[in-house]
PDB file of C-alpha atoms in Angstrom:
ATOM      1  CA  MET X   1      83.347  33.765  70.014  1.00  0.00           C
ATOM      2  CA  LYS X   2      83.583  37.563  70.054  1.00  0.00           C
ATOM      3  CA  TYR X   3      82.906  37.738  66.295  1.00  0.00           C
ATOM      4  CA  VAL X   4      79.912  35.438  66.594  1.00  0.00           C
ATOM      5  CA  ARG X   5      78.329  37.759  69.194  1.00  0.00           C
ATOM      6  CA  ILE X   6      78.960  40.815  67.012  1.00  0.00           C
ATOM      7  CA  LEU X   7      77.577  39.046  63.954  1.00  0.00           C
ATOM      8  CA  PHE X   8      74.524  37.912  65.943  1.00  0.00           C
ATOM      9  CA  ALA X   9      73.950  41.470  67.270  1.00  0.00           C
ATOM     10  CA  VAL X  10      74.209  42.967  63.764  1.00  0.00           C
ATOM     11  CA  ALA X  11      71.815  40.324  62.381  1.00  0.00           C
ATOM     12  CA  LEU X  12      69.362  40.989  65.219  1.00  0.00           C
ATOM     13  CA  VAL X  13      69.430  44.769  64.627  1.00  0.00           C
ATOM     14  CA  PHE X  14      68.955  44.214  60.874  1.00  0.00           C
ATOM     15  CA  MET X  15      65.950  41.938  61.458  1.00  0.00           C
ATOM     16  CA  VAL X  16      64.299  44.352  63.887  1.00  0.00           C
ATOM     17  CA  CYS X  17      64.805  47.324  61.555  1.00  0.00           C
ATOM     18  CA  SER X  18      63.509  45.451  58.526  1.00  0.00           C
ATOM     19  CA  ALA X  19      60.465  44.232  60.482  1.00  0.00           C
ATOM     20  CA  PHE X  20      59.544  47.809  61.435  1.00  0.00           C
ATOM     21  CA  SER X  21      60.036  49.086  57.900  1.00  0.00           C
ATOM     22  CA  PHE X  22      57.871  46.264  56.508  1.00  0.00           C
ATOM     23  CA  LYS X  23      55.115  47.029  59.013  1.00  0.00           C
ATOM     24  CA  LYS X  24      55.298  50.757  58.278  1.00  0.00           C
ATOM     25  CA  GLY X  25      55.098  50.129  54.549  1.00  0.00           C
ATOM     26  CA  LYS X  26      52.040  47.963  54.995  1.00  0.00           C
ATOM     27  CA  GLU X  27      50.252  50.518  57.201  1.00  0.00           C
ATOM     28  CA  GLY X  28      51.352  53.439  55.050  1.00  0.00           C
ATOM     29  CA  LYS X  29      49.324  52.114  52.139  1.00  0.00           C
ATOM     30  CA  GLU X  30      46.168  54.191  52.111  1.00  0.00           C
ATOM     31  CA  LYS X  31      42.943  52.229  51.759  1.00  0.00           C
ATOM     32  CA  VAL X  32      40.059  53.523  49.709  1.00  0.00           C
ATOM     33  CA  VAL X  33      36.852  54.340  51.602  1.00  0.00           C
ATOM     34  CA  TYR X  34      33.501  53.749  49.897  1.00  0.00           C
ATOM     35  CA  ALA X  35      30.135  55.189  50.944  1.00  0.00           C
ATOM     36  CA  PHE X  36      26.492  55.414  49.962  1.00  0.00           C
ATOM     37  CA  GLY X  37      23.647  57.448  51.397  1.00  0.00           C
ATOM     38  CA  VAL X  38      19.986  56.777  52.116  1.00  0.00           C
ATOM     39  CA  ALA X  39      17.298  59.360  52.873  1.00  0.00           C
ATOM     40  CA  ALA X  40      13.840  58.526  54.197  1.00  0.00           C
ATOM     41  CA  SER X  41      10.935  60.543  55.542  1.00  0.00           C
ATOM     42  CA  PHE X  42       7.986  59.640  57.758  1.00  0.00           C
ATOM     43  CA  ASN X  43       5.883  62.055  55.704  1.00  0.00           C
ATOM     44  CA  ASP X  44       6.665  60.628  52.262  1.00  0.00           C
ATOM     45  CA  THR X  45       6.716  57.213  50.594  1.00  0.00           C
ATOM     46  CA  VAL X  46       9.820  57.991  48.534  1.00  0.00           C
ATOM     47  CA  VAL X  47      13.208  56.782  49.789  1.00  0.00           C
ATOM     48  CA  TYR X  48      16.233  58.287  48.070  1.00  0.00           C
ATOM     49  CA  PHE X  49      19.569  56.518  47.815  1.00  0.00           C
ATOM     50  CA  THR X  50      22.939  57.208  46.213  1.00  0.00           C
ATOM     51  CA  ASP X  51      25.259  54.891  44.370  1.00  0.00           C
ATOM     52  CA  ILE X  52      28.345  53.606  46.122  1.00  0.00           C
ATOM     53  CA  GLN X  53      30.967  56.334  45.795  1.00  0.00           C
ATOM     54  CA  VAL X  54      34.663  56.618  46.525  1.00  0.00           C
ATOM     55  CA  LEU X  55      35.422  59.227  49.173  1.00  0.00           C
ATOM     56  CA  ASP X  56      38.477  61.296  48.261  1.00  0.00           C
ATOM     57  CA  SER X  57      41.490  61.398  50.603  1.00  0.00           C
ATOM     58  CA  ILE X  58      39.681  59.858  53.562  1.00  0.00           C
ATOM     59  CA  LYS X  59      41.166  57.595  56.193  1.00  0.00           C
ATOM     60  CA  LEU X  60      39.047  55.935  58.874  1.00  0.00           C
ATOM     61  CA  ASP X  61      39.989  56.764  62.454  1.00  0.00           C
ATOM     62  CA  LYS X  62      41.420  54.250  64.948  1.00  0.00           C
ATOM     63  CA  GLY X  63      37.937  53.056  65.879  1.00  0.00           C
ATOM     64  CA  GLY X  64      37.063  52.364  62.230  1.00  0.00           C
ATOM     65  CA  PHE X  65      34.676  55.316  61.964  1.00  0.00           C
ATOM     66  CA  LEU X  66      34.439  57.863  59.205  1.00  0.00           C
ATOM     67  CA  PRO X  67      35.703  61.237  60.438  1.00  0.00           C
ATOM     68  CA  LYS X  68      33.086  63.999  60.204  1.00  0.00           C
ATOM     69  CA  ARG X  69      30.451  61.528  59.030  1.00  0.00           C
ATOM     70  CA  ASP X  70      27.727  63.902  60.167  1.00  0.00           C
ATOM     71  CA  LEU X  71      28.902  66.428  57.568  1.00  0.00           C
ATOM     72  CA  TYR X  72      28.444  63.831  54.829  1.00  0.00           C
ATOM     73  CA  THR X  73      24.844  63.256  55.902  1.00  0.00           C
ATOM     74  CA  TYR X  74      24.264  67.019  55.912  1.00  0.00           C
ATOM     75  CA  GLN X  75      25.549  67.166  52.323  1.00  0.00           C
ATOM     76  CA  LEU X  76      22.848  64.691  51.298  1.00  0.00           C
ATOM     77  CA  LYS X  77      20.205  66.458  53.392  1.00  0.00           C
ATOM     78  CA  ASN X  78      21.074  69.840  51.864  1.00  0.00           C
ATOM     79  CA  TYR X  79      20.931  68.373  48.357  1.00  0.00           C
ATOM     80  CA  LEU X  80      17.450  66.993  49.020  1.00  0.00           C
ATOM     81  CA  GLU X  81      16.153  70.187  50.633  1.00  0.00           C
ATOM     82  CA  PHE X  82      17.591  72.768  48.270  1.00  0.00           C
ATOM     83  CA  ASP X  83      17.940  70.971  44.939  1.00  0.00           C
ATOM     84  CA  LEU X  84      15.074  68.463  45.017  1.00  0.00           C
ATOM     85  CA  LYS X  85      12.796  70.539  47.317  1.00  0.00           C
ATOM     86  CA  CYS X  86      12.245  67.582  49.627  1.00  0.00           C
ATOM     87  CA  PRO X  87      12.346  68.811  53.245  1.00  0.00           C
ATOM     88  CA  ASP X  88      12.148  66.722  56.420  1.00  0.00           C
ATOM     89  CA  TYR X  89      14.229  63.758  55.292  1.00  0.00           C
ATOM     90  CA  THR X  90      16.405  61.775  57.660  1.00  0.00           C
ATOM     91  CA  CYS X  91      19.706  60.943  55.988  1.00  0.00           C
ATOM     92  CA  MET X  92      22.102  58.107  56.748  1.00  0.00           C
ATOM     93  CA  ILE X  93      25.523  57.273  55.389  1.00  0.00           C
ATOM     94  CA  TYR X  94      27.013  53.799  55.189  1.00  0.00           C
ATOM     95  CA  PHE X  95      30.762  53.421  54.673  1.00  0.00           C
ATOM     96  CA  SER X  96      33.429  50.748  54.435  1.00  0.00           C
ATOM     97  CA  GLU X  97      36.891  50.057  53.088  1.00  0.00           C
ATOM     98  CA  ASN X  98      35.521  46.855  51.565  1.00  0.00           C
ATOM     99  CA  LYS X  99      33.381  47.538  48.487  1.00  0.00           C
ATOM    100  CA  LYS X 100      31.881  44.023  48.391  1.00  0.00           C
ATOM    101  CA  LYS X 101      30.711  44.354  52.000  1.00  0.00           C
ATOM    102  CA  LEU X 102      29.172  47.725  51.243  1.00  0.00           C
ATOM    103  CA  GLU X 103      27.387  46.351  48.159  1.00  0.00           C
ATOM    104  CA  LYS X 104      25.843  43.642  50.355  1.00  0.00           C
ATOM    105  CA  GLU X 105      24.822  46.266  52.926  1.00  0.00           C
ATOM    106  CA  SER X 106      23.262  48.403  50.183  1.00  0.00           C
ATOM    107  CA  ALA X 107      21.269  45.438  48.874  1.00  0.00           C
ATOM    108  CA  LYS X 108      20.154  44.590  52.422  1.00  0.00           C
ATOM    109  CA  VAL X 109      18.961  48.152  53.119  1.00  0.00           C
ATOM    110  CA  LYS X 110      17.117  48.370  49.798  1.00  0.00           C
ATOM    111  CA  SER X 111      15.444  45.000  50.341  1.00  0.00           C
ATOM    112  CA  LYS X 112      14.080  46.169  53.707  1.00  0.00           C
ATOM    113  CA  TYR X 113      12.441  49.144  52.012  1.00  0.00           C
ATOM    114  CA  LYS X 114      11.183  47.006  49.105  1.00  0.00           C
ATOM    115  CA  LYS X 115       9.244  44.804  51.540  1.00  0.00           C
ATOM    116  CA  ASN X 116       6.818  47.678  52.018  1.00  0.00           C
ATOM    117  CA  LYS X 117       4.927  47.874  48.709  1.00  0.00           C
ATOM    118  CA  SER X 118       3.947  51.519  49.231  1.00  0.00           C
ATOM    119  CA  ILE X 119       7.560  52.745  49.391  1.00  0.00           C
ATOM    120  CA  VAL X 120       9.210  53.913  46.169  1.00  0.00           C
ATOM    121  CA  LEU X 121      13.003  53.657  45.909  1.00  0.00           C
ATOM    122  CA  MET X 122      14.385  56.642  43.998  1.00  0.00           C
ATOM    123  CA  PRO X 123      18.054  56.623  42.952  1.00  0.00           C
ATOM    124  CA  ILE X 124      19.929  59.925  43.050  1.00  0.00           C
ATOM    125  CA  ASP X 125      21.777  60.665  39.832  1.00  0.00           C
ATOM    126  CA  PRO X 126      25.547  60.381  40.474  1.00  0.00           C
ATOM    127  CA  ASP X 127      26.157  63.323  38.136  1.00  0.00           C
ATOM    128  CA  ALA X 128      23.843  65.496  40.236  1.00  0.00           C
ATOM    129  CA  PHE X 129      25.176  64.573  43.696  1.00  0.00           C
ATOM    130  CA  ARG X 130      28.605  63.437  44.897  1.00  0.00           C
ATOM    131  CA  PHE X 131      29.936  63.332  48.436  1.00  0.00           C
ATOM    132  CA  LYS X 132      32.772  65.808  48.914  1.00  0.00           C
ATOM    133  CA  LYS X 133      35.443  65.837  51.591  1.00  0.00           C
ATOM    134  CA  PRO X 134      34.432  68.353  54.274  1.00  0.00           C
ATOM    135  CA  GLU X 135      36.804  71.270  54.660  1.00  0.00           C
ATOM    136  CA  GLU X 136      39.021  71.141  57.715  1.00  0.00           C
TER     137      GLU X 136
END
């Protein structure tokens, strides 16, 4: 009976340790975060948008939000103001770990703008603008 208890205790410890290591391995796998940006102005009929891009070395926080997401929108705003000479644009960033979901969201956002016939959708060249990880 003594050996059965010891064997049971060792088996229990082994199962608990392997369960934690399996869970850690699953969480330790870093997911890729995708994003696209949209810029619109009340003073202009042109709406700019970026392609869906992979954000380098980014991990969403516990709430599922993109850390420093405001800095990503400022990157797009600065590109429009300084490179394209388009001031007064409001910029938004959409992000997700699921690329398919983000593609659907992109199509949904574009379709809302396409409903208004006076609005022109202007893609931003991916070679000209890429989101970069903000410095810490």
